[in-house]
CSV table of C-alpha atoms in Angstrom, one decimal:
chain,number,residue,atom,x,y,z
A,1,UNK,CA,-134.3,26.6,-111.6
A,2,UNK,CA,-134.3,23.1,-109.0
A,3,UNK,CA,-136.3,23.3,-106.3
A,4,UNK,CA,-134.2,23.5,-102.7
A,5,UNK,CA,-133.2,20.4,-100.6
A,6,UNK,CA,-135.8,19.3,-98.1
A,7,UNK,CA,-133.3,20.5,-95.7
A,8,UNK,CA,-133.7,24.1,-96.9
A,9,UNK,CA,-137.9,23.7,-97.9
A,10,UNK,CA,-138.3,21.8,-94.1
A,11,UNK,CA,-135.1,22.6,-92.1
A,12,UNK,CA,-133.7,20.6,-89.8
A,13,UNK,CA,-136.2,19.8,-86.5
A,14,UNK,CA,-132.8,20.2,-84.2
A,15,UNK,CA,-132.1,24.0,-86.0
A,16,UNK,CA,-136.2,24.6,-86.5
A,17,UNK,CA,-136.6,24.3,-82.5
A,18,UNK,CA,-133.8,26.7,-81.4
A,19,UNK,CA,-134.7,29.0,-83.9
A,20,UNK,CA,-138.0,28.5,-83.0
A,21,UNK,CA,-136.7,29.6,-79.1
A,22,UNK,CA,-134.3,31.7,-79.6
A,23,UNK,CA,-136.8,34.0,-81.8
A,24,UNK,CA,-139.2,33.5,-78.9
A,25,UNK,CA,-136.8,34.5,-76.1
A,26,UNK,CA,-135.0,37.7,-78.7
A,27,UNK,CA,-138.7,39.3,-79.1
A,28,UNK,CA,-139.8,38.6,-75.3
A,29,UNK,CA,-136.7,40.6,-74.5
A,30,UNK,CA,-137.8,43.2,-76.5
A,31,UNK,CA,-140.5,43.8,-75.8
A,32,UNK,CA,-140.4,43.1,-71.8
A,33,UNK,CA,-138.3,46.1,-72.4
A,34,UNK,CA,-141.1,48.5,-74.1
A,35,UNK,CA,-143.8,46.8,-71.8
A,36,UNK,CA,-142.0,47.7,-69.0
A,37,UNK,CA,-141.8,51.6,-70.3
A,38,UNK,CA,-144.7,51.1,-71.1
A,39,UNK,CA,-146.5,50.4,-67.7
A,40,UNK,CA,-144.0,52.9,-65.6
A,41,UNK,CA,-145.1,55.7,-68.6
A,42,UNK,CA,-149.0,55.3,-67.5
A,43,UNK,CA,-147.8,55.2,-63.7
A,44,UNK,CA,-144.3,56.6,-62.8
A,45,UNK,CA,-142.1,58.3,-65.1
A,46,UNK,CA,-144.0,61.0,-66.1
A,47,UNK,CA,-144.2,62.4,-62.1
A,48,UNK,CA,-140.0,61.5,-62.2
A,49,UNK,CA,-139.1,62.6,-65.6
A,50,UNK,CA,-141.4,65.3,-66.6
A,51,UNK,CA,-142.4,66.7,-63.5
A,52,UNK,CA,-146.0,68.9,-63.5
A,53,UNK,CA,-149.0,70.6,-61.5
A,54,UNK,CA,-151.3,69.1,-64.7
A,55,UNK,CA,-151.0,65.2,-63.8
A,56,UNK,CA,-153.1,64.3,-67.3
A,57,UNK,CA,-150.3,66.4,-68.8
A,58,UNK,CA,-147.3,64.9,-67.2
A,59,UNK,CA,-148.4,61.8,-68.3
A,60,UNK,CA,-148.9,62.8,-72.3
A,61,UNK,CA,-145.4,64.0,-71.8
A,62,UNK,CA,-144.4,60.5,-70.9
A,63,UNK,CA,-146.1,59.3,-73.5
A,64,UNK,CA,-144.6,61.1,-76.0
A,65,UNK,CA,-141.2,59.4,-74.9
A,66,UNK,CA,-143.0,56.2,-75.6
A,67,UNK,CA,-143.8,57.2,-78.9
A,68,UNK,CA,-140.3,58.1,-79.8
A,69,UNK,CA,-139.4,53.7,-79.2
A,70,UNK,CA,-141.8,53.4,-82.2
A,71,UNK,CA,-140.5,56.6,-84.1
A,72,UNK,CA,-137.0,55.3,-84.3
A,73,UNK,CA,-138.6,51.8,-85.5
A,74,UNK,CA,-138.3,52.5,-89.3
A,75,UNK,CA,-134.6,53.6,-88.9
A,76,UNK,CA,-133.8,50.1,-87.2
A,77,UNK,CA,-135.9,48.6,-89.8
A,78,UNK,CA,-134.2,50.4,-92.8
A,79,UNK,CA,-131.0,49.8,-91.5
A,80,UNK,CA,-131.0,46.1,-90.3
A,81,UNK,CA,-133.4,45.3,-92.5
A,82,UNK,CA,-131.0,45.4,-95.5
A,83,UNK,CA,-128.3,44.1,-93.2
A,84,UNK,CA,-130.4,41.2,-92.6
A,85,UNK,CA,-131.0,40.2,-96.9
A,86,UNK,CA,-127.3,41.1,-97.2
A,87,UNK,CA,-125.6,39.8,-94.3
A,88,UNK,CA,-127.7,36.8,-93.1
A,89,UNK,CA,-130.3,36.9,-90.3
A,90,UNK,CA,-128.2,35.3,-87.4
A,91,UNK,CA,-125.5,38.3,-87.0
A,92,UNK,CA,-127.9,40.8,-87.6
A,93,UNK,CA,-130.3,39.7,-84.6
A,94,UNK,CA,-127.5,39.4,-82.4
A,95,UNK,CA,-126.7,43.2,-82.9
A,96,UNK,CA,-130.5,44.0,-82.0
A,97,UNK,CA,-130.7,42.0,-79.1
A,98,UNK,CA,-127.4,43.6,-77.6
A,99,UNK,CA,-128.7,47.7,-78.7
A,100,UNK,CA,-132.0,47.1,-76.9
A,101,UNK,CA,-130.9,45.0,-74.3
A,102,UNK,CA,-128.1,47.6,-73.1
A,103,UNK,CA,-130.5,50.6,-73.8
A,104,UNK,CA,-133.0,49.0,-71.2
A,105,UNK,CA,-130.5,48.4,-68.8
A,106,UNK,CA,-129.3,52.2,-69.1
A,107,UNK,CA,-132.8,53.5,-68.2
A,108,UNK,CA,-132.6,51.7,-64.7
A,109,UNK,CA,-129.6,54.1,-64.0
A,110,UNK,CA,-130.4,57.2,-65.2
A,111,UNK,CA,-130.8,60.3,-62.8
A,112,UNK,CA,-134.3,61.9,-62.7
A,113,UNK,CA,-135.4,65.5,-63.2
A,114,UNK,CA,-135.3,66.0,-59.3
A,115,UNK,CA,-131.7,65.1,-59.6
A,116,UNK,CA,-130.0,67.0,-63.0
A,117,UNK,CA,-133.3,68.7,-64.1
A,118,UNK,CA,-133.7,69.2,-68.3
A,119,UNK,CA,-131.0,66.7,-68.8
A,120,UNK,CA,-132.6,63.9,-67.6
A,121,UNK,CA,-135.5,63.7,-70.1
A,122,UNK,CA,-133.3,64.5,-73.1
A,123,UNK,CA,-131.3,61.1,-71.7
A,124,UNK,CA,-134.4,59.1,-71.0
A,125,UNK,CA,-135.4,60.4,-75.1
A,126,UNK,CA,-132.0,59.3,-76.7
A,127,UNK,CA,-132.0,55.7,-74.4
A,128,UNK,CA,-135.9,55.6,-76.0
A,129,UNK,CA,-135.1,55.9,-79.2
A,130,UNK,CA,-132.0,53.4,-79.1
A,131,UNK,CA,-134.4,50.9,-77.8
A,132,UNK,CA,-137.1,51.7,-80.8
A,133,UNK,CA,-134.1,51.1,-83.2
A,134,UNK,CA,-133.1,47.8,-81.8
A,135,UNK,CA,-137.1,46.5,-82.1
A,136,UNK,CA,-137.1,48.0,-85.4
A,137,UNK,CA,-134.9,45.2,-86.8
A,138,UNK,CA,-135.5,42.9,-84.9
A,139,UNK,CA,-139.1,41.6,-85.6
A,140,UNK,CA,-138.3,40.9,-89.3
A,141,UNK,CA,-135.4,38.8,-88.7
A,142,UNK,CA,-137.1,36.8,-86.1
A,143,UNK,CA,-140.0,35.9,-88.2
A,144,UNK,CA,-137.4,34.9,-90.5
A,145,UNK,CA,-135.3,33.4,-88.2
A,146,UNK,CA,-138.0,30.3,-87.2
A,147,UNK,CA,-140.2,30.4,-90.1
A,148,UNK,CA,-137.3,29.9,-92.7
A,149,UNK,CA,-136.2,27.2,-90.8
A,150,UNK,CA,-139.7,25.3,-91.2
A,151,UNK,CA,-142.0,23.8,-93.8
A,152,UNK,CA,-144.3,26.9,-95.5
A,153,UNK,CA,-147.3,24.9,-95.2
A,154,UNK,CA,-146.7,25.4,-91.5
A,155,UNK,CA,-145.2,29.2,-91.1
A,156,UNK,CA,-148.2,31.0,-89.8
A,157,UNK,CA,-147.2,28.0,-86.7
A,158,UNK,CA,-143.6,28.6,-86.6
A,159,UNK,CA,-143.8,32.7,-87.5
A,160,UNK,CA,-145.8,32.7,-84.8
A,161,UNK,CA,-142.7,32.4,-82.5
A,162,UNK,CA,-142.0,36.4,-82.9
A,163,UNK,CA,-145.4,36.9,-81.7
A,164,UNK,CA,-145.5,35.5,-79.1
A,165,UNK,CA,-142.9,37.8,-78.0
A,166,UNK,CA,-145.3,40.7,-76.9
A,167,UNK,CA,-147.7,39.3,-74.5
A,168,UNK,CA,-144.8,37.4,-72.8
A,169,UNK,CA,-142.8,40.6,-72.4
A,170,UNK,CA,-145.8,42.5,-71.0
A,171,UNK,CA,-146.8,39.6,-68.6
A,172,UNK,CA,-143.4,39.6,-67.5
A,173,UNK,CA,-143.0,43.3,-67.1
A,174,UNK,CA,-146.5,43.7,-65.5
A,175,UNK,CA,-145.5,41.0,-63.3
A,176,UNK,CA,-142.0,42.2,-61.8
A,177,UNK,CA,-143.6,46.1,-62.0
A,178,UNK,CA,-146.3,44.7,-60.0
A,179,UNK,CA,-144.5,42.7,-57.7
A,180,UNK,CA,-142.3,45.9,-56.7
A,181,UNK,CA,-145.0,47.8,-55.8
A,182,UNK,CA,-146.6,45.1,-53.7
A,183,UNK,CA,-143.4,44.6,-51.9
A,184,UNK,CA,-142.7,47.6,-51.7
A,185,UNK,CA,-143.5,51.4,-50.0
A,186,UNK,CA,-144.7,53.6,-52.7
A,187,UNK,CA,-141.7,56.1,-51.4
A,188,UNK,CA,-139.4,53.2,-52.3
A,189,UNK,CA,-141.1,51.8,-55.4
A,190,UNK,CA,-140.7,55.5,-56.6
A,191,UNK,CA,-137.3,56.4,-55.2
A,192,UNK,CA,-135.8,53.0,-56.5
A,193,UNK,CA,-137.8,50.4,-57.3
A,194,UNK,CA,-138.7,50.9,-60.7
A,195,UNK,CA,-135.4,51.1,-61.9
A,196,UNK,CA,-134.9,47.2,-61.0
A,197,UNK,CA,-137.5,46.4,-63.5
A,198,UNK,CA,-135.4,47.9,-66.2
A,199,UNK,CA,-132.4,46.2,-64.7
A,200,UNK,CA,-133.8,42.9,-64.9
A,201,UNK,CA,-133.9,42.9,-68.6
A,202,UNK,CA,-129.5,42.3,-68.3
A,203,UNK,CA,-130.2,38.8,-67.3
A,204,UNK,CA,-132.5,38.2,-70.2
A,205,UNK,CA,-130.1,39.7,-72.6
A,206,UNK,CA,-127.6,37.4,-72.0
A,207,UNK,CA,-129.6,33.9,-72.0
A,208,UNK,CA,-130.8,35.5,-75.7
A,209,UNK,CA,-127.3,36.2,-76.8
A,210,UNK,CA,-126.5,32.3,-75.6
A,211,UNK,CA,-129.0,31.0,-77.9
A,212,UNK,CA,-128.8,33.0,-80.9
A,213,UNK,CA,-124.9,32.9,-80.8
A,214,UNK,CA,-125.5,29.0,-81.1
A,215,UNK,CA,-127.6,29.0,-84.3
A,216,UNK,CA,-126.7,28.4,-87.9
A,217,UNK,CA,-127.7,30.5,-90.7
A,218,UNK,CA,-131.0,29.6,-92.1
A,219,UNK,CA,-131.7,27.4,-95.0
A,220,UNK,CA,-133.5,29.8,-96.9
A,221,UNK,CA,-130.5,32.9,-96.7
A,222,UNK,CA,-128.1,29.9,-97.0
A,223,UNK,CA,-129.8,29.0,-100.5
A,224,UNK,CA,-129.5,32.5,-101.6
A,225,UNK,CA,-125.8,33.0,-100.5
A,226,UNK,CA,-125.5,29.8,-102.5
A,227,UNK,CA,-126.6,31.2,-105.6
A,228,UNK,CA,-125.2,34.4,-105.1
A,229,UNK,CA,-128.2,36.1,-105.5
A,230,UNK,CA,-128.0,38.3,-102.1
A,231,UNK,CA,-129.6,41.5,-103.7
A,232,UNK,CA,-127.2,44.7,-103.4
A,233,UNK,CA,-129.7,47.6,-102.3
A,234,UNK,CA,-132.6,45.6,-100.6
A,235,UNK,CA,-134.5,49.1,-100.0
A,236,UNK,CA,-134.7,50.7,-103.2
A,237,UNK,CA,-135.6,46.6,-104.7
A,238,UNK,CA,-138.7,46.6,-101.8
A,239,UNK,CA,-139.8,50.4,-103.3
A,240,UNK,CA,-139.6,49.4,-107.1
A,241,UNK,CA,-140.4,45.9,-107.4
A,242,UNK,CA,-142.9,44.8,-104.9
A,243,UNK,CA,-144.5,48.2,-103.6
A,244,UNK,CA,-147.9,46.4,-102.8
A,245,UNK,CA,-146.3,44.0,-100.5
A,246,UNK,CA,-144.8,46.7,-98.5
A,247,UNK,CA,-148.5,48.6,-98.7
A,248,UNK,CA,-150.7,45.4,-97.7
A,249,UNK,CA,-147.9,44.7,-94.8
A,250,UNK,CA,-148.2,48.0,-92.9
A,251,UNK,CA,-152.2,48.9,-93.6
A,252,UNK,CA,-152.6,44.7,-91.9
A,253,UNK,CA,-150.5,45.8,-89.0
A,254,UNK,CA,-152.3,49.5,-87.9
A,255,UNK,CA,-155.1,47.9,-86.5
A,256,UNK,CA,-154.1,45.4,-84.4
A,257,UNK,CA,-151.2,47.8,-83.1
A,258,UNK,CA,-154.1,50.3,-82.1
A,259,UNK,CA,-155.7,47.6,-80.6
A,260,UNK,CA,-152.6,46.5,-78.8
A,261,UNK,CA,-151.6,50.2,-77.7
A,262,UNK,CA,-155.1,50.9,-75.9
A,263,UNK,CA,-155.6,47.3,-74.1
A,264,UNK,CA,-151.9,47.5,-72.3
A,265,UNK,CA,-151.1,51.1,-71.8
A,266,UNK,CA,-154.2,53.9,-72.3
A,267,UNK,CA,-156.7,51.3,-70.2
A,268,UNK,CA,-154.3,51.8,-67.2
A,269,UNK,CA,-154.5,56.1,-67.6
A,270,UNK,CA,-158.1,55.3,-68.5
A,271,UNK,CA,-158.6,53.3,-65.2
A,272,UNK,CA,-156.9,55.3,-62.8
A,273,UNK,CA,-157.5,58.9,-64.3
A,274,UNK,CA,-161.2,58.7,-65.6
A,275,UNK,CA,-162.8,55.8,-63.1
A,276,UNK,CA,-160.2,56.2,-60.0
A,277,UNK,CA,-159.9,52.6,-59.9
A,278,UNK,CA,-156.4,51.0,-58.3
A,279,UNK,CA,-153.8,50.8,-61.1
A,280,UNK,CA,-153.2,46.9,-59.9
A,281,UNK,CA,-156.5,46.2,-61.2
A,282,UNK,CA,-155.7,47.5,-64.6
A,283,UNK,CA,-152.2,45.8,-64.8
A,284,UNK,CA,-153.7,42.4,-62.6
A,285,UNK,CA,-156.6,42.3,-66.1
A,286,UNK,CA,-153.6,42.8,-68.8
A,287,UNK,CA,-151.6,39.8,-67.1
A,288,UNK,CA,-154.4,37.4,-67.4
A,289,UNK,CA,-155.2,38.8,-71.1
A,290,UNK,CA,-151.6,38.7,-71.9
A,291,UNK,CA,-151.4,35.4,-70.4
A,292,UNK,CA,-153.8,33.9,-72.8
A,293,UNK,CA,-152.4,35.0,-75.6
A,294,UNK,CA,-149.6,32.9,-74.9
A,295,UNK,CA,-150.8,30.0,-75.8
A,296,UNK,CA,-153.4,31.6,-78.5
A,297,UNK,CA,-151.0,33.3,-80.9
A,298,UNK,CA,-149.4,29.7,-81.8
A,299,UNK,CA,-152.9,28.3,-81.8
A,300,UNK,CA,-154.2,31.2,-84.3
A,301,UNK,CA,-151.1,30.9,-86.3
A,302,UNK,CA,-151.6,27.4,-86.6
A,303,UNK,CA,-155.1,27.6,-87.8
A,304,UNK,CA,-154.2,30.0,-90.0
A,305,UNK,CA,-151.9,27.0,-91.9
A,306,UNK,CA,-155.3,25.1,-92.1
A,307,UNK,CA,-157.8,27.8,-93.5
A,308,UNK,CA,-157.2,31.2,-95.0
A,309,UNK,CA,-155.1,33.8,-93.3
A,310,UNK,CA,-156.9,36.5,-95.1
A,311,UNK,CA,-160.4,35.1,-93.7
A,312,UNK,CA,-159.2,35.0,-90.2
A,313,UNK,CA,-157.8,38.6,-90.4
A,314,UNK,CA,-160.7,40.3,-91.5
A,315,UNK,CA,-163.3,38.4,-89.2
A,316,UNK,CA,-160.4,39.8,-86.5
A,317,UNK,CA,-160.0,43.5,-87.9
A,318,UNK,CA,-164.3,43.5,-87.4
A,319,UNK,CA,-163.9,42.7,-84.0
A,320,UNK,CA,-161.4,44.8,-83.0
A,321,UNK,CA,-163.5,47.9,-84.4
A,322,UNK,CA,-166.3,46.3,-82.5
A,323,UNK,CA,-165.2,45.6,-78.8
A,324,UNK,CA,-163.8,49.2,-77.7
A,325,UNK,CA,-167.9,49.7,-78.0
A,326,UNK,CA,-168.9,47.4,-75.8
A,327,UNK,CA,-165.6,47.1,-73.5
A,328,UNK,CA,-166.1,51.0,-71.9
A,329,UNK,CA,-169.9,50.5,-71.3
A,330,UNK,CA,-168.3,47.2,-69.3
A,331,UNK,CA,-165.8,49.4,-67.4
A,332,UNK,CA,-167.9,52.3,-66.4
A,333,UNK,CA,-169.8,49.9,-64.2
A,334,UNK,CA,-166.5,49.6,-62.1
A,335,UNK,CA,-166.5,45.7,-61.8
A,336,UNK,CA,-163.3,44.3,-61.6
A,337,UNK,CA,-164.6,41.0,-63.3
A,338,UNK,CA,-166.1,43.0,-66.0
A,339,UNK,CA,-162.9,44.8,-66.4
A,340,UNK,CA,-161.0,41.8,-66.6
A,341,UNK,CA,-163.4,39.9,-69.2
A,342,UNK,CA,-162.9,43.0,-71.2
A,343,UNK,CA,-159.4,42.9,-71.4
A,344,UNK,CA,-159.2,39.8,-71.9
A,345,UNK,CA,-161.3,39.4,-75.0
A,346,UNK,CA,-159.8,42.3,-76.6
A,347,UNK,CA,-156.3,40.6,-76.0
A,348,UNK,CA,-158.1,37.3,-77.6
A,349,UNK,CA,-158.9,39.3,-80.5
A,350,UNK,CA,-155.6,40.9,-81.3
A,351,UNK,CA,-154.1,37.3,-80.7
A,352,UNK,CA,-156.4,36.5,-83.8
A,353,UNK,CA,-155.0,39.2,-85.7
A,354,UNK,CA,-151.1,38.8,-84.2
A,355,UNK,CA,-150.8,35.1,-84.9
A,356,UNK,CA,-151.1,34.8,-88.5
A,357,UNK,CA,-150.1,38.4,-89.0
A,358,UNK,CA,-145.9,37.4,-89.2
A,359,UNK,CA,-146.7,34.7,-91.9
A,360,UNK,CA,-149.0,37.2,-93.7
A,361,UNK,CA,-146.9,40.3,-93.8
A,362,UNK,CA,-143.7,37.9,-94.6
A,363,UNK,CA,-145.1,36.4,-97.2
A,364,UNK,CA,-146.1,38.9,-99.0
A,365,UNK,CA,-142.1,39.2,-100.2
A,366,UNK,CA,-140.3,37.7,-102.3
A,367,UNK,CA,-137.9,35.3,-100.1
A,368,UNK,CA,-134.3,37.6,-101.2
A,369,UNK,CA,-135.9,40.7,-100.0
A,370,UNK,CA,-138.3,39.2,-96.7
A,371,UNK,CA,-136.0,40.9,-93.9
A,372,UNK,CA,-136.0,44.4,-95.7
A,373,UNK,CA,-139.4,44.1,-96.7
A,374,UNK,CA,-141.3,42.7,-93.5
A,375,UNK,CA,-138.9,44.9,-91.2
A,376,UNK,CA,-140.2,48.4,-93.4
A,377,UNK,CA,-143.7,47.3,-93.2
A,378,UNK,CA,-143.7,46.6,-89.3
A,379,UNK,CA,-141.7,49.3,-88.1
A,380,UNK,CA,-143.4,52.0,-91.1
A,381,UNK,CA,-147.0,50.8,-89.5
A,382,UNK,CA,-145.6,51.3,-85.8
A,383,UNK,CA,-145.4,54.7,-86.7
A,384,UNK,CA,-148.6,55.6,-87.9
A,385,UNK,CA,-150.6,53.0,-85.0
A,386,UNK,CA,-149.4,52.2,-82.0
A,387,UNK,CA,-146.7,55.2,-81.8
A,388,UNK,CA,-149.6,57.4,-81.3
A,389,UNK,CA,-152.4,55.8,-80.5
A,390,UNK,CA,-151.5,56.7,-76.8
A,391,UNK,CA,-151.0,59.9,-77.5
A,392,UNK,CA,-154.0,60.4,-79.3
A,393,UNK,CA,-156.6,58.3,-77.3
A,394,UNK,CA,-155.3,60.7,-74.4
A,395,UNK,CA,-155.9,64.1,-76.2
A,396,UNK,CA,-159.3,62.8,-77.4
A,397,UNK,CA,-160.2,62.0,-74.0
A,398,UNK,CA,-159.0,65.3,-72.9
A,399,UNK,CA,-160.8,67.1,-75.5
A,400,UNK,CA,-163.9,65.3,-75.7
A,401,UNK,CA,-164.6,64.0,-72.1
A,402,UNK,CA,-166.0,60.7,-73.7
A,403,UNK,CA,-165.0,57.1,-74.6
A,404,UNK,CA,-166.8,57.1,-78.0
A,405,UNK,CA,-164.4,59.3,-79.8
A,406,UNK,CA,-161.7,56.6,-78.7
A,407,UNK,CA,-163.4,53.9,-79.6
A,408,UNK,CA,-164.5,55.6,-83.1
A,409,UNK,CA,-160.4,56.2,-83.8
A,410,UNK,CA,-159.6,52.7,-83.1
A,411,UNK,CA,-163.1,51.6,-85.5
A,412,UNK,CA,-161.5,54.1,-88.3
A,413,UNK,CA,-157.6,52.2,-88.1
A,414,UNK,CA,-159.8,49.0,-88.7
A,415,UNK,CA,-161.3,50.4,-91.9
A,416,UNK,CA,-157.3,50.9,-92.9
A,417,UNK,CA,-156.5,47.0,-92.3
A,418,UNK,CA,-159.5,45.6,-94.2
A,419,UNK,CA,-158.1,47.7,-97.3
A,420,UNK,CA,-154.7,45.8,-96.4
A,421,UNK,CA,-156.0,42.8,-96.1
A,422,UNK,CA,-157.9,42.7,-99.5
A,423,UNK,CA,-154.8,44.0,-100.8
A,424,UNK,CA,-153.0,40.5,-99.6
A,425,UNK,CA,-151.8,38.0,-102.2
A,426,UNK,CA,-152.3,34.4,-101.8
A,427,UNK,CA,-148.7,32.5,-100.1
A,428,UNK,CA,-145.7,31.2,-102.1
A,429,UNK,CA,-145.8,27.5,-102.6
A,430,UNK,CA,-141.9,26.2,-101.7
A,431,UNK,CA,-141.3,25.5,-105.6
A,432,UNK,CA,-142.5,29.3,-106.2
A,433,UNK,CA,-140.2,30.8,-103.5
A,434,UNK,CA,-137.1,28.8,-104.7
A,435,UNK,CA,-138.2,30.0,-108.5
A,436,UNK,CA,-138.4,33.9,-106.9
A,437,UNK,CA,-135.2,33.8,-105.3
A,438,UNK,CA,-133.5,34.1,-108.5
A,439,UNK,CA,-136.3,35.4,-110.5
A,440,UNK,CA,-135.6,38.7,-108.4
A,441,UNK,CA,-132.3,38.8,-108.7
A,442,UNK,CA,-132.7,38.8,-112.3
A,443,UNK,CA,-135.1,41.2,-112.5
């Protein structure tokens, strides 16, 4: 078996930097659209959508809609995943960016329960869902899209692209939820307001669907159409051939997507419900966290080309456990400084873990079965961590009347990721990934 072309081990720098973009603007899109459900779930939708005299209620119930985004994951996963090893990345990702994109734009129109009662919810559910689908395919193929493009010595860098998705979508929807409510009346914001945030996400949609429809194919999927090696049933290859990979890539991602979960959405319930602070503090604290990890996800993902990825992971998984203990000492004294130092370091620590974490998971499969295989693990671990961590830091909470019991769950998903993470094999070298591309199809 040659090795592949420098064009397909390296990529061309023209093709590398739009992928590198266009994977960056796909996954902001995303995720601006789940950020900004997420916000309006901890402060709006639950009083519009699932109206009740029980306000800590109402907004469980809103909650639960947000869960369902990451309950439909797997199914986008398991269905453009295998589209993506059999199809090619590019058309695949255009498909996600269009189902999520529209689905947004639909829950900035929808009537509320004041308006057609029952029927409003059970719209706001199925739109919920269609938007989990399109995320749930789309996170693989955008790893893919700018890391197969690029030099493997340098993925965890250009992987990192994907990431960086997430705190860009949640500045931006903090920022335009933010802005509407500072501009204007709370009888307005409510009445019509929010649905402009939702809206918005139309004009992203399009400048995504630009770029991507713009790019090639990459090298890698280019090599394996090549050597007609595409395999035939991606799923049922990931579940007999490499079944640790798809273990070790959704036990590394719990963690972090706990961590994620209660330092953007429960610390806004936990703010305004427990300490009766001003929600704009708690969304003014995640915009400065999320606007650090901007620039430190590429900067983790890089170092993580430099030393190993498994050393920086677990030093990341202790600290996440760590902080929740000190953060909610921090917030009970009611300092808005303290709050926002809090924030921000736990943000700083899942940028730690989020950086490396595409190139990790990614390579952990072989390079014909990398869509199927990362997409399964991401959207299988969505599930089981940030799905219901909401859900669940709110109940304990509720039960419990303490912060301990919330920071002892998060403590307990870190225990799962450190298993994950010792369950992580070392990277493919370029010559081994050319060699497994049609050592698995043989196989």
């Amino acid at each position: 078996m040659t090795e592949p072309s420098k064009a397909t081990t390296a990529g061309d720098k023209r093709s590398l930097k739009r992928a590198f973009v266009a994977s960056l603007s796909g996954t902001t899109l995303e995720y601006y659209d789940f950020a900004a459900y997420s916000v309006a779930s901890a402060t709006i939708l639950g009083k519009l959508f699932f109206p009740s005299s029980d306000e800590l209620a109402s907004t469980m119930l809103a909650f639960s809609t947000y869960a369902v985004g990451y309950v439909s994951r797997p199914l986008g996963g398991f269905l453009f995943g295998r589209l993506g090893d059999i199809l090619g990345r590019k058309q695949v990702l255009v498909a996600t960016l269009l189902l999520t994109g529209i689905a947004t734009c639909l829950i900035g129109v929808l009537p509320t329960h004041s308006a057609v009662g029952g029927f409003a919810p059970v719209l706001l559910v199925v739109l919920r869902f269609a938007q989990g689908v399109g995320v749930g395919g789309e996170w693989g193929g955008a790893v893919l899209l700018s890391s197969e493009f690029g030099d493997p010595k340098k993925r965890g860098f250009w992987a990192s692209a994907a990431q960086i998705g997430p705190p860009a979508g949640t500045l931006l929807a903090n920022g335009v939820l933010t802005l509407l409510a500072v501009v204007l009346t709370t009888a307005q914001f409510e009445s019509w307001g929010w649905r402009l945030a939702f809206l918005l996400s139309g004009v992203l949609v399009i400048f995504g669907l630009w770029l991507r429809l713009k790019l090639e194919e990459t090298p890698v999927f280019r090599e394996i159409v090549k050597r007609d090696e595409k395999p035939k049933a991606p799923v049922g290859e990931v579940l007999r051939q490499e079944p640790r990979a798809l273990i070790t890539g959704i036990l590394v991602r719990i963690c972090p997507d706990v961590l994620y979960s209660m330092f953007t959405v429960f610390v806004l319930t936990y703010m305004t419900k427990q300490l009766h602070l001003p929600k704009s503090q708690g969304t003014i604290a995640v915009m400065i966290g999320s606007g650090f990890q901007l620039f430190l996800m590429p900067a983790f993902g890089a170092l993580s080309d430099r030393i190993s990825r498994r050393t920086m992971y677990l030093a990341g998984t202790i600290l996440a456990a760590a902080w929740p203990f000190l953060f909610f000492p921090l917030a009970a004294t009611k300092s808005f400084f303290a709050i926002i130092v809090g924030v921000v370091v736990a943000l700083a620590i899942h940028a730690l873990l989020y950086g490396p974490q595409a190139a990790l998971i990614t390579e952990q499969f072989s390079p014909r079965l990398r869509y199927t295989g990362s997409s399964l693990a991401y959207t299988l671990a969505g599930v089981v961590g940030g799905a219901v961590a909401p859900l669940i830091f709110t109940a304990l909470l509720a039960e419990y009347g303490t912060w301990t019991v919330v920071a002892a769950y998060l403590a307990f998903t870190g225990v799962l990721t450190l298993v994950g993470v010792l369950l992580a094999r070392k990277p493919y070298t370029a010559a081994e990934e050319a060699a497994l591309i049609g050592a698995a199809a043989r196989a």
